[in-house]
C-alpha cells in the first residue's frame, strides 16, 4: 500500500499475506464485477425466500395482514365502479331530452336528429316519434285503456341527445343551443340527477382515497416493523459485514429483497382475496338484480387492475423495507 | 504505515479514552499493545477501524487522515484491514467456507477466485478439511482460526486483533500466535491488543504499553 490517499487501492496494489506476484492478475475486471453483482442479487433473493420459508406461518400471516389492507381500498374502488355502472353511465345520466312541436312528423324529426347528431358536442342522438312514444307510454304507465280513448295523440316527438362532455356548464350551454333549433319546443336536462350522482361518486372516491392513504401508511408500518425484526435477528451478521468493508448498499440489499418478497406475496394474496370475494358476493348480487328484472352483475377485477395491485404491493414492500433499513442503518454500526 | 500524532479521544460523558497518543508503525511490523482493562487498547483499535474518530490530533493510516475520512470511504478503508476478535464474530448459520469468503464476496471477486483464495486462507490456518463444516462443529481454537482466515483472506495490508487468545488455553494461544507470525512474515502488518504479558514476553516483538489512555512505554517485549 502506498502512502498516497485512500480510499480504494486496486487489489494488486495491496500488500498482504499473499506475495504480490500471486495477487497480480486477480483483480476483478468489469465483467467479473458485473457477474458478481448479479450473483449477489440472486443470492439475496434466494436467501430472502429461504428465510421466509423457514417461518412459513409467520410469513403467511404478515402477507395476509398486508393483503387485507391492500384489498380493502381496491375492493371498495371496484364496488364504486360497479355502482356507477348500475346507475347508468355518466353520459346516459346526462341525456338531454328535446321535445318537438306537434307538427314535427317522423321525416322532419329524423332530419332534425341528423342535424343535431352532426354537432361536435353530441355523441349520439335518437329520434322517438310521436306514435312510438305513445306506445311506450301506454305500455309503461299502465294507462293504456285511458289513452286509447283520446281522440288524438297528445305526445310530442322526442330526440334523446347524448353529449360528449359532461361538465355542468357545457351541458347547460348545449341545452340552450339545442333549444334554439327550429321545431324544438323544450330542451330538458336533469342536471340535478347528474350532480347527485357525481357528488355520490366523488364522495366515494374521496373515501377510498383517504382509506388508501391510511392503509398504505399501515402497510409501511407493518413492513417496516417486520423488516426491523429481521434486522434485529441479523444484527451480528450486519456488524461483521460492516467490519469487513460491506457498504450500506450491500447491507441493505437482502432486506430490500425481503420487503419486495413480502409485497409480492401480499399482492398475490390480495388479488386472490378480491377475485374470490367478488365472486362470492356476485352470486347474491345477480339474484337480487334478477328480482328487479336486471341482468346486472359485478364486473370482477380486470387483469390490468390486478397487475397494478401486484405492482403497487411490490413497490410498497420495497419502499417500506428501504425506509426501515435507512432508519436503522445508523444503529447498525459495529460495536 | 500507521501514524498517531497527539491523538486524543474524549467521550461525550467526559471519559478520556486516549490522551495525546503519538507513535508510528512501519509497514510489515508485528507489535503488541497491552495495558489493563480501560487502558485504551480497544479505543486504539476502534480508531484504526474508523468505528470512532479522534477528538484531537491526527491519525494517519497509509497517508489517509482518519479524522477526516467520510462515511462513504469507511467501507473501502476497512477492506484493507483484517480484524480478529476475542469472540470470533463468526456467522453460525453459514459454513466455514462462507464465513471466510465473506470479505471476497464484498470485494466482488469471481466465484473461482473466491474459492481459490478461501482455500489458501483455510490452508494457512490448517483448516482445509473443514471447508464444508459449520462453526458450531469446531472447537474454540478452530473457530478462532476461522476468524483469522477471514481476516487475511482478502490480503489486507494491516491485521488487527483484539485479545485473540483471550478464551484459549496457553497451548492454543501459542498456536494462534504462530499463525499471526506466519501471516506477518508474508508482509502483513500485525497489531495485537492483548493483556497476556507472559505470551507477549515469549514472542519478543515490539510492545506498546498503555495506561489510562497514555503511552507509558514503547519497546521490545522483555
XYZ file of C-alpha atoms in Angstrom:
557
model
C 0.000 0.000 0.000
C 1.376 3.355 -0.900
C 1.209 6.325 1.408
C -0.960 8.206 -1.043
C -4.557 8.982 -0.261
C -7.033 6.147 0.067
C -9.821 5.051 -0.350
C -9.803 2.197 -2.820
C -6.454 0.742 -3.844
C -6.527 -1.836 -6.567
C -6.056 -5.365 -5.249
C -2.648 -5.626 -6.928
C -1.543 -2.549 -5.001
C -2.364 -4.126 -1.659
C 0.402 -5.570 0.386
C -0.865 -8.579 2.198
C -0.497 -12.145 3.155
C -0.155 -13.323 -0.418
C 3.002 -12.389 -2.328
C 2.413 -9.574 -4.815
C 3.114 -11.808 -7.786
C 0.318 -14.102 -6.699
C -2.099 -11.248 -6.229
C -1.427 -9.783 -9.670
C -3.856 -10.538 -12.427
C -6.616 -11.444 -9.958
C -8.200 -8.021 -9.635
C -11.803 -8.135 -10.858
C -12.499 -6.634 -14.272
C -15.825 -5.038 -15.168
C -17.370 -8.281 -16.404
C -16.350 -10.094 -13.209
C -17.717 -7.290 -11.067
C -20.994 -7.338 -13.013
C -21.351 -11.108 -12.707
C -20.501 -10.873 -9.019
C -23.051 -8.085 -8.542
C -25.761 -10.105 -10.264
C -24.742 -13.136 -8.253
C -25.040 -11.093 -5.073
C -28.570 -10.039 -6.066
C -29.511 -13.623 -6.872
C -28.044 -14.697 -3.539
C -30.058 -12.041 -1.683
C -33.252 -13.143 -3.444
C -32.672 -16.832 -2.689
C -31.682 -16.000 0.895
C -34.866 -13.941 1.308
C -37.019 -16.792 0.003
C -35.241 -19.244 2.286
C -35.752 -17.026 5.331
C -39.458 -16.577 4.535
C -39.735 -20.324 4.006
C -38.169 -21.017 7.395
C -41.147 -19.352 9.109
C -43.992 -20.186 6.741
C -46.839 -19.364 9.125
C -45.355 -16.068 10.293
C -44.524 -15.029 6.721
C -48.006 -16.023 5.531
C -49.726 -14.068 8.318
C -47.636 -10.972 7.576
C -48.532 -11.242 3.888
C -52.185 -11.827 4.786
C -52.315 -8.738 7.028
C -50.840 -6.713 4.173
C -53.218 -8.339 1.688
C -56.267 -7.375 3.751
C -55.019 -3.791 3.939
C -54.478 -3.788 0.172
C -57.727 -5.471 -0.812
C -59.970 -3.126 1.207
C -59.444 0.069 -0.832
C -59.130 -1.885 -4.061
C -62.364 -3.760 -3.356
C -64.199 -0.545 -2.483
C -62.889 1.094 -5.624
C -64.154 -1.784 -7.749
C -67.506 -1.607 -5.958
C -67.760 2.105 -6.757
C -67.141 1.350 -10.418
C -69.957 -1.153 -10.300
C -72.280 1.357 -8.598
C -71.512 3.881 -11.325
C -72.306 1.243 -13.908
C -75.515 0.299 -12.094
C -76.720 3.880 -12.014
C -76.157 4.150 -15.740
C -73.206 5.684 -17.497
C -72.397 9.342 -16.969
C -73.442 10.200 -20.486
C -76.716 8.354 -20.149
C -77.480 10.124 -16.877
C -76.780 13.430 -18.588
C -79.029 12.879 -21.612
C -80.878 15.922 -22.924
C -84.466 15.332 -23.972
C -85.681 17.578 -26.842
C -89.453 17.743 -27.098
C -90.517 18.808 -30.580
C -93.587 20.758 -31.566
C -96.592 18.626 -32.512
C -96.262 19.451 -36.225
C -92.876 17.670 -36.482
C -93.536 14.325 -38.151
C -91.157 11.343 -38.391
C -89.420 12.595 -41.537
C -88.822 16.066 -40.113
C -87.822 14.544 -36.792
C -85.217 12.345 -38.495
C -83.808 15.352 -40.368
C -83.614 17.308 -37.122
C -81.937 14.358 -35.396
C -79.333 14.158 -38.155
C -78.532 17.871 -37.845
C -78.159 17.569 -34.076
C -76.079 14.375 -34.297
C -73.628 16.245 -36.541
C -72.824 18.730 -33.773
C -69.310 18.219 -32.325
C -70.643 18.322 -28.746
C -73.088 15.477 -29.419
C -72.066 11.821 -29.115
C -75.392 10.333 -30.133
C -78.950 11.387 -30.953
C -82.050 9.175 -31.139
C -85.453 10.115 -32.597
C -88.565 8.767 -30.863
C -91.584 9.570 -32.968
C -94.995 10.519 -31.539
C -96.593 7.120 -32.240
C -93.680 5.182 -30.747
C -93.703 7.483 -27.748
C -97.402 6.851 -27.183
C -96.935 3.091 -27.454
C -94.129 3.139 -24.905
C -96.107 5.404 -22.599
C -99.157 3.137 -22.791
C -97.002 0.121 -22.033
C -95.016 1.624 -19.174
C -97.646 3.812 -17.483
C -100.384 1.200 -17.206
C -102.824 3.794 -18.603
C -103.280 2.004 -21.913
C -107.077 1.881 -21.864
C -107.472 5.516 -20.857
C -105.008 6.717 -23.521
C -106.737 4.714 -26.216
C -109.864 6.809 -25.535
C -108.139 10.017 -26.639
C -109.134 11.432 -29.996
C -105.563 12.331 -30.958
C -102.010 11.617 -29.724
C -101.109 14.387 -27.249
C -97.404 13.402 -27.020
C -94.729 15.296 -28.937
C -91.791 13.635 -30.704
C -88.609 13.408 -28.664
C -84.934 13.467 -29.585
C -82.678 11.913 -26.910
C -79.291 13.637 -27.139
C -76.205 12.074 -25.513
C -73.499 14.733 -25.100
C -69.779 14.069 -25.348
C -68.710 16.258 -22.417
C -70.414 16.004 -19.051
C -69.405 19.188 -17.291
C -72.268 21.198 -15.931
C -71.509 24.417 -17.835
C -71.019 22.572 -21.134
C -74.266 20.650 -20.733
C -76.239 23.797 -19.979
C -74.732 25.585 -22.991
C -75.628 22.651 -25.233
C -79.163 22.572 -23.869
C -79.621 26.280 -24.696
C -78.138 25.738 -28.161
C -80.476 22.820 -28.879
C -83.494 24.724 -27.619
C -82.918 27.264 -30.411
C -83.322 24.672 -33.145
C -86.417 25.101 -35.250
C -89.106 22.567 -34.288
C -87.792 22.162 -30.732
C -90.306 23.265 -28.136
C -88.455 22.275 -24.959
C -84.973 21.042 -24.117
C -84.818 19.299 -20.750
C -81.716 18.296 -18.839
C -81.853 16.558 -15.472
C -78.752 18.225 -14.095
C -79.753 17.546 -10.519
C -79.502 13.808 -11.092
C -76.122 14.268 -12.742
C -74.914 16.415 -9.869
C -76.196 13.983 -7.245
C -74.597 11.009 -8.937
C -71.361 12.921 -9.372
C -71.389 14.008 -5.729
C -72.030 10.467 -4.509
C -69.243 9.055 -6.641
C -66.867 11.884 -5.684
C -67.614 11.200 -2.030
C -66.982 7.523 -2.588
C -63.737 8.216 -4.429
C -62.587 10.575 -1.688
C -63.417 7.966 0.926
C -61.491 5.318 -0.983
C -58.560 7.714 -1.413
C -58.481 8.541 2.311
C -58.761 4.879 3.212
C -55.990 4.043 0.736
C -53.667 6.637 2.282
C -54.330 5.316 5.780
C -53.893 1.703 4.739
C -50.721 2.469 2.772
C -49.306 4.033 5.940
C -50.408 0.989 7.911
C -48.747 -1.240 5.313
C -45.498 0.707 5.532
C -45.602 0.291 9.310
C -46.266 -3.439 9.023
C -43.463 -3.999 6.534
C -41.160 -1.625 8.426
C -41.725 -3.454 11.685
C -41.260 -6.847 10.056
C -38.002 -5.766 8.438
C -36.873 -4.225 11.736
C -37.279 -7.640 13.382
C -35.251 -9.243 10.600
C -32.569 -6.580 11.103
C -32.501 -7.284 14.841
C -32.160 -11.021 14.183
C -29.228 -10.394 11.854
C -27.529 -7.647 13.819
C -24.322 -9.586 14.444
C -24.123 -10.553 10.769
C -24.576 -6.929 9.743
C -21.870 -5.820 12.168
C -19.445 -8.348 10.707
C -20.304 -7.321 7.147
C -19.662 -3.673 8.002
C -16.386 -4.532 9.712
C -15.060 -6.356 6.671
C -15.945 -3.498 4.334
C -19.571 -4.015 3.336
C -21.179 -0.796 2.128
C -24.611 0.371 3.258
C -25.945 -0.779 -0.112
C -24.560 -4.264 0.454
C -26.117 -4.386 3.926
C -29.426 -3.018 2.653
C -29.793 -5.397 -0.305
C -31.116 -8.573 1.383
C -33.680 -6.559 3.338
C -34.930 -4.832 0.208
C -35.436 -8.251 -1.349
C -37.303 -9.401 1.758
C -39.577 -6.342 1.604
C -40.160 -6.929 -2.093
C -40.979 -10.587 -1.465
C -43.418 -9.675 1.306
C -45.033 -7.147 -1.061
C -45.235 -9.694 -3.851
C -46.826 -12.284 -1.556
C -49.266 -9.717 -0.195
C -50.178 -8.516 -3.704
C -50.906 -12.046 -4.913
C -52.949 -12.805 -1.789
C -54.899 -9.543 -2.132
C -55.640 -10.389 -5.772
C -56.886 -13.819 -4.738
C -58.985 -12.357 -1.900
C -60.616 -9.914 -4.329
C -61.240 -12.494 -7.040
C -62.875 -14.940 -4.656
C -64.542 -12.229 -2.554
C -66.183 -10.588 -5.585
C -67.178 -13.975 -6.992
C -68.768 -14.899 -3.653
C -70.634 -11.571 -3.467
C -71.647 -11.699 -7.111
C -73.993 -14.663 -6.663
C -76.126 -12.649 -4.208
C -75.970 -9.510 -6.382
C -77.106 -11.396 -9.501
C -80.006 -12.916 -7.573
C -81.077 -9.513 -6.233
C -80.721 -7.818 -9.644
C -82.746 -10.630 -11.202
C -85.663 -9.837 -8.880
C -85.687 -6.304 -10.375
C -85.555 -7.690 -13.906
C -81.949 -6.623 -14.397
C -79.038 -8.689 -15.676
C -76.580 -6.626 -13.631
C -73.543 -8.444 -12.258
C -70.333 -7.322 -10.534
C -67.577 -6.823 -13.082
C -64.844 -8.602 -11.099
C -61.216 -7.472 -11.084
C -59.810 -6.648 -14.525
C -56.345 -8.030 -15.336
C -54.765 -4.580 -15.520
C -56.177 -3.676 -12.088
C -54.866 -6.925 -10.664
C -51.433 -6.278 -12.114
C -51.496 -2.708 -10.751
C -52.380 -4.105 -7.350
C -49.463 -6.538 -7.513
C -47.021 -3.875 -8.701
C -48.216 -1.448 -6.026
C -47.784 -4.096 -3.335
C -44.261 -4.906 -4.514
C -43.370 -1.195 -4.539
C -44.830 -0.723 -1.069
C -42.822 -3.681 0.215
C -39.656 -2.271 -1.313
C -40.242 1.270 -0.024
C -41.237 0.024 3.439
C -38.076 -2.078 3.666
C -35.937 0.786 2.380
C -37.347 3.167 4.994
C -36.892 0.613 7.776
C -33.276 -0.115 6.852
C -32.487 3.579 6.349
C -33.887 4.299 9.796
C -31.943 1.515 11.496
C -28.729 1.538 9.448
C -27.060 4.149 11.637
C -27.795 1.963 14.679
C -26.054 -0.946 12.998
C -22.536 0.389 13.415
C -20.188 -2.346 14.659
C -19.877 -2.394 18.438
C 2.027 2.886 7.719
C 0.265 3.980 10.905
C 0.998 7.334 12.480
C -0.629 8.588 15.674
C 0.081 12.315 16.152
C -1.055 13.592 19.536
C -4.242 11.573 19.134
C -6.834 12.124 21.831
C -10.230 10.542 22.306
C -12.674 12.015 24.763
C -16.158 10.550 25.009
C -19.290 12.686 25.426
C -19.591 11.567 29.074
C -16.155 13.100 29.757
C -14.234 9.834 29.906
C -10.831 10.110 28.222
C -10.102 7.005 26.120
C -6.759 8.158 24.749
C -4.599 11.067 25.800
C -2.263 12.677 23.222
C -1.020 9.365 21.909
C 1.915 9.507 19.468
C 3.702 6.625 17.786
C 4.385 5.172 14.362
C 4.148 1.687 12.943
C 6.192 0.741 9.896
C 4.871 -1.434 7.132
C 5.374 -5.125 7.895
C 5.848 -4.666 11.642
C 4.465 -7.006 14.302
C 3.553 -5.284 17.530
C 1.520 -5.740 20.659
C -0.497 -3.165 22.537
C -1.034 -4.011 26.155
C -2.433 -2.444 29.274
C -5.025 -3.081 31.950
C -8.706 -3.038 31.245
C -9.689 0.539 30.330
C -6.137 1.471 29.313
C -7.270 2.359 25.811
C -6.359 -0.748 23.773
C -9.803 -1.230 22.312
C -10.215 2.505 21.698
C -6.997 2.450 19.691
C -8.267 -0.420 17.547
C -11.667 1.231 17.099
C -9.955 4.397 15.876
C -7.943 2.406 13.339
C -11.135 0.750 12.081
C -12.843 4.159 11.855
C -15.516 2.929 14.257
C -14.754 6.094 16.181
C -12.949 9.310 15.354
C -10.231 11.073 17.310
C -11.356 14.182 19.145
C -7.875 15.717 18.818
C -4.648 15.118 16.932
C -4.168 13.272 13.652
C -4.347 9.598 12.912
C -2.855 8.622 9.562
C -3.284 5.197 8.018
C -1.427 4.757 4.744
C -1.407 8.518 4.386
C -5.148 8.913 4.921
C -6.211 11.066 7.831
C -8.847 9.017 9.631
C -10.053 12.114 11.486
C -11.489 13.462 8.252
C -12.473 10.267 6.437
C -16.005 10.403 5.042
C -18.648 7.853 5.983
C -18.747 6.626 2.394
C -14.984 5.952 2.451
C -15.044 3.838 5.604
C -16.061 0.523 3.947
C -13.232 0.913 1.429
C -10.753 1.622 4.238
C -11.907 -1.482 6.116
C -11.396 -3.624 3.023
C -7.669 -3.066 3.528
C -7.766 -4.151 7.151
C -8.317 -7.588 8.643
C -9.824 -7.876 12.117
C -9.760 -10.758 14.581
C -11.937 -10.662 17.682
C -11.749 -12.432 21.007
C -15.246 -13.825 20.447
C -14.527 -14.702 16.784
C -17.700 -12.947 15.471
C -18.425 -15.871 13.153
C -21.759 -16.371 11.427
C -23.052 -19.642 12.791
C -25.672 -20.170 10.109
C -23.029 -20.158 7.387
C -20.406 -22.727 6.549
C -16.731 -22.241 7.323
C -16.162 -21.556 3.627
C -18.890 -18.896 3.512
C -17.570 -17.227 6.671
C -14.066 -16.963 5.246
C -15.261 -15.984 1.758
C -17.397 -13.070 3.025
C -14.783 -10.292 2.514
C -14.088 -11.549 -1.020
C -17.797 -11.525 -1.909
C -17.976 -7.940 -0.676
C -14.976 -7.113 -2.874
C -16.878 -8.511 -5.860
C -14.406 -11.194 -6.896
C -15.409 -14.006 -9.231
C -16.507 -17.392 -7.904
C -13.336 -19.213 -8.917
C -11.098 -16.568 -7.394
C -13.155 -16.600 -4.202
C -12.818 -20.382 -3.973
C -9.084 -20.258 -4.660
C -8.297 -17.566 -2.109
C -10.613 -19.016 0.520
C -8.946 -22.406 0.289
C -5.497 -20.791 0.530
C -6.581 -18.879 3.644
C -8.012 -22.032 5.228
C -4.851 -23.965 4.409
C -2.844 -21.216 6.076
C -4.695 -21.877 9.340
C -4.717 -25.660 8.772
C -8.479 -25.927 8.364
C -8.656 -27.053 4.738
C -10.531 -30.181 5.824
C -13.286 -28.114 7.497
C -14.416 -26.218 4.403
C -17.954 -27.554 4.416
C -18.355 -27.678 8.186
C -20.128 -25.109 10.321
C -18.551 -23.037 13.097
C -20.663 -24.819 15.706
C -18.910 -28.075 14.746
C -15.494 -26.610 15.554
C -13.503 -26.240 18.767
C -12.845 -22.764 20.192
C -9.316 -22.773 18.786
C -10.563 -23.813 15.359
C -13.220 -21.106 15.455
C -10.540 -18.553 16.202
C -8.532 -19.834 13.243
C -11.577 -19.439 11.013
C -11.754 -15.845 12.252
C -8.091 -15.364 11.344
C -8.614 -16.908 7.896
C -11.490 -14.499 7.291
C -9.319 -11.610 8.437
C -6.490 -12.381 5.990
C -8.345 -13.888 3.024
C -8.530 -10.556 1.202
C -4.808 -9.914 1.705
C -5.162 -6.900 3.977
C -2.255 -4.557 4.477
C -2.981 -4.420 8.197
C -4.242 -7.114 10.559
C -5.757 -6.002 13.864
C -6.551 -8.456 16.637
C -8.377 -7.656 19.861
C -7.494 -10.162 22.616
C -7.372 -13.007 20.067
C -6.193 -15.555 22.646
C -8.391 -14.405 25.500
C -10.532 -17.543 25.527
C -7.817 -20.033 24.680
C -5.588 -22.233 26.801
C -1.818 -21.483 26.656
C -1.097 -24.179 24.063
C -3.840 -22.966 21.705
C -2.831 -19.353 22.352
C 0.739 -20.104 21.286
C -0.561 -21.903 18.207
C -2.711 -18.922 17.211
C 0.216 -16.548 17.729
C 2.240 -18.767 15.440
C -0.397 -18.264 12.758
C -0.144 -14.484 13.210
C 3.638 -14.661 12.829
C 3.288 -16.686 9.636
C 0.946 -14.060 8.241
C 3.322 -11.280 9.274
C 6.220 -12.990 7.511
C 4.250 -12.702 4.252
C 4.171 -8.913 4.559
C 1.052 -8.051 6.552
C 1.462 -5.542 9.365
C 0.079 -7.128 12.547
C -1.148 -5.202 15.589
C -2.448 -7.241 18.500
C -4.127 -5.866 21.616
C -3.591 -8.281 24.486
C -3.120 -8.303 28.219
C -1.451 -11.727 28.234
C 2.000 -10.497 29.277
C 3.502 -13.968 29.529
C 2.573 -14.743 25.953
C 3.761 -11.324 24.764
C 7.105 -11.813 26.523
C 7.669 -15.086 24.712
C 7.006 -13.516 21.317
C 9.718 -10.790 21.562
C 8.069 -8.227 19.338
C 7.594 -4.503 19.742
C 5.289 -3.704 22.663
C 3.289 -0.543 23.342
C 2.023 -0.247 26.902
C -0.952 1.957 27.646
C -2.143 3.184 30.998
C -5.300 5.258 31.355
C -5.107 6.285 27.714
C -1.435 7.310 27.809
C 1.502 5.563 26.165
C 3.884 4.719 29.000
C 6.369 2.527 27.155
C 7.317 1.604 23.600
C 9.945 -1.062 23.084
C 10.625 -4.741 22.603
C 8.824 -7.081 24.976
C 11.135 -8.494 27.602
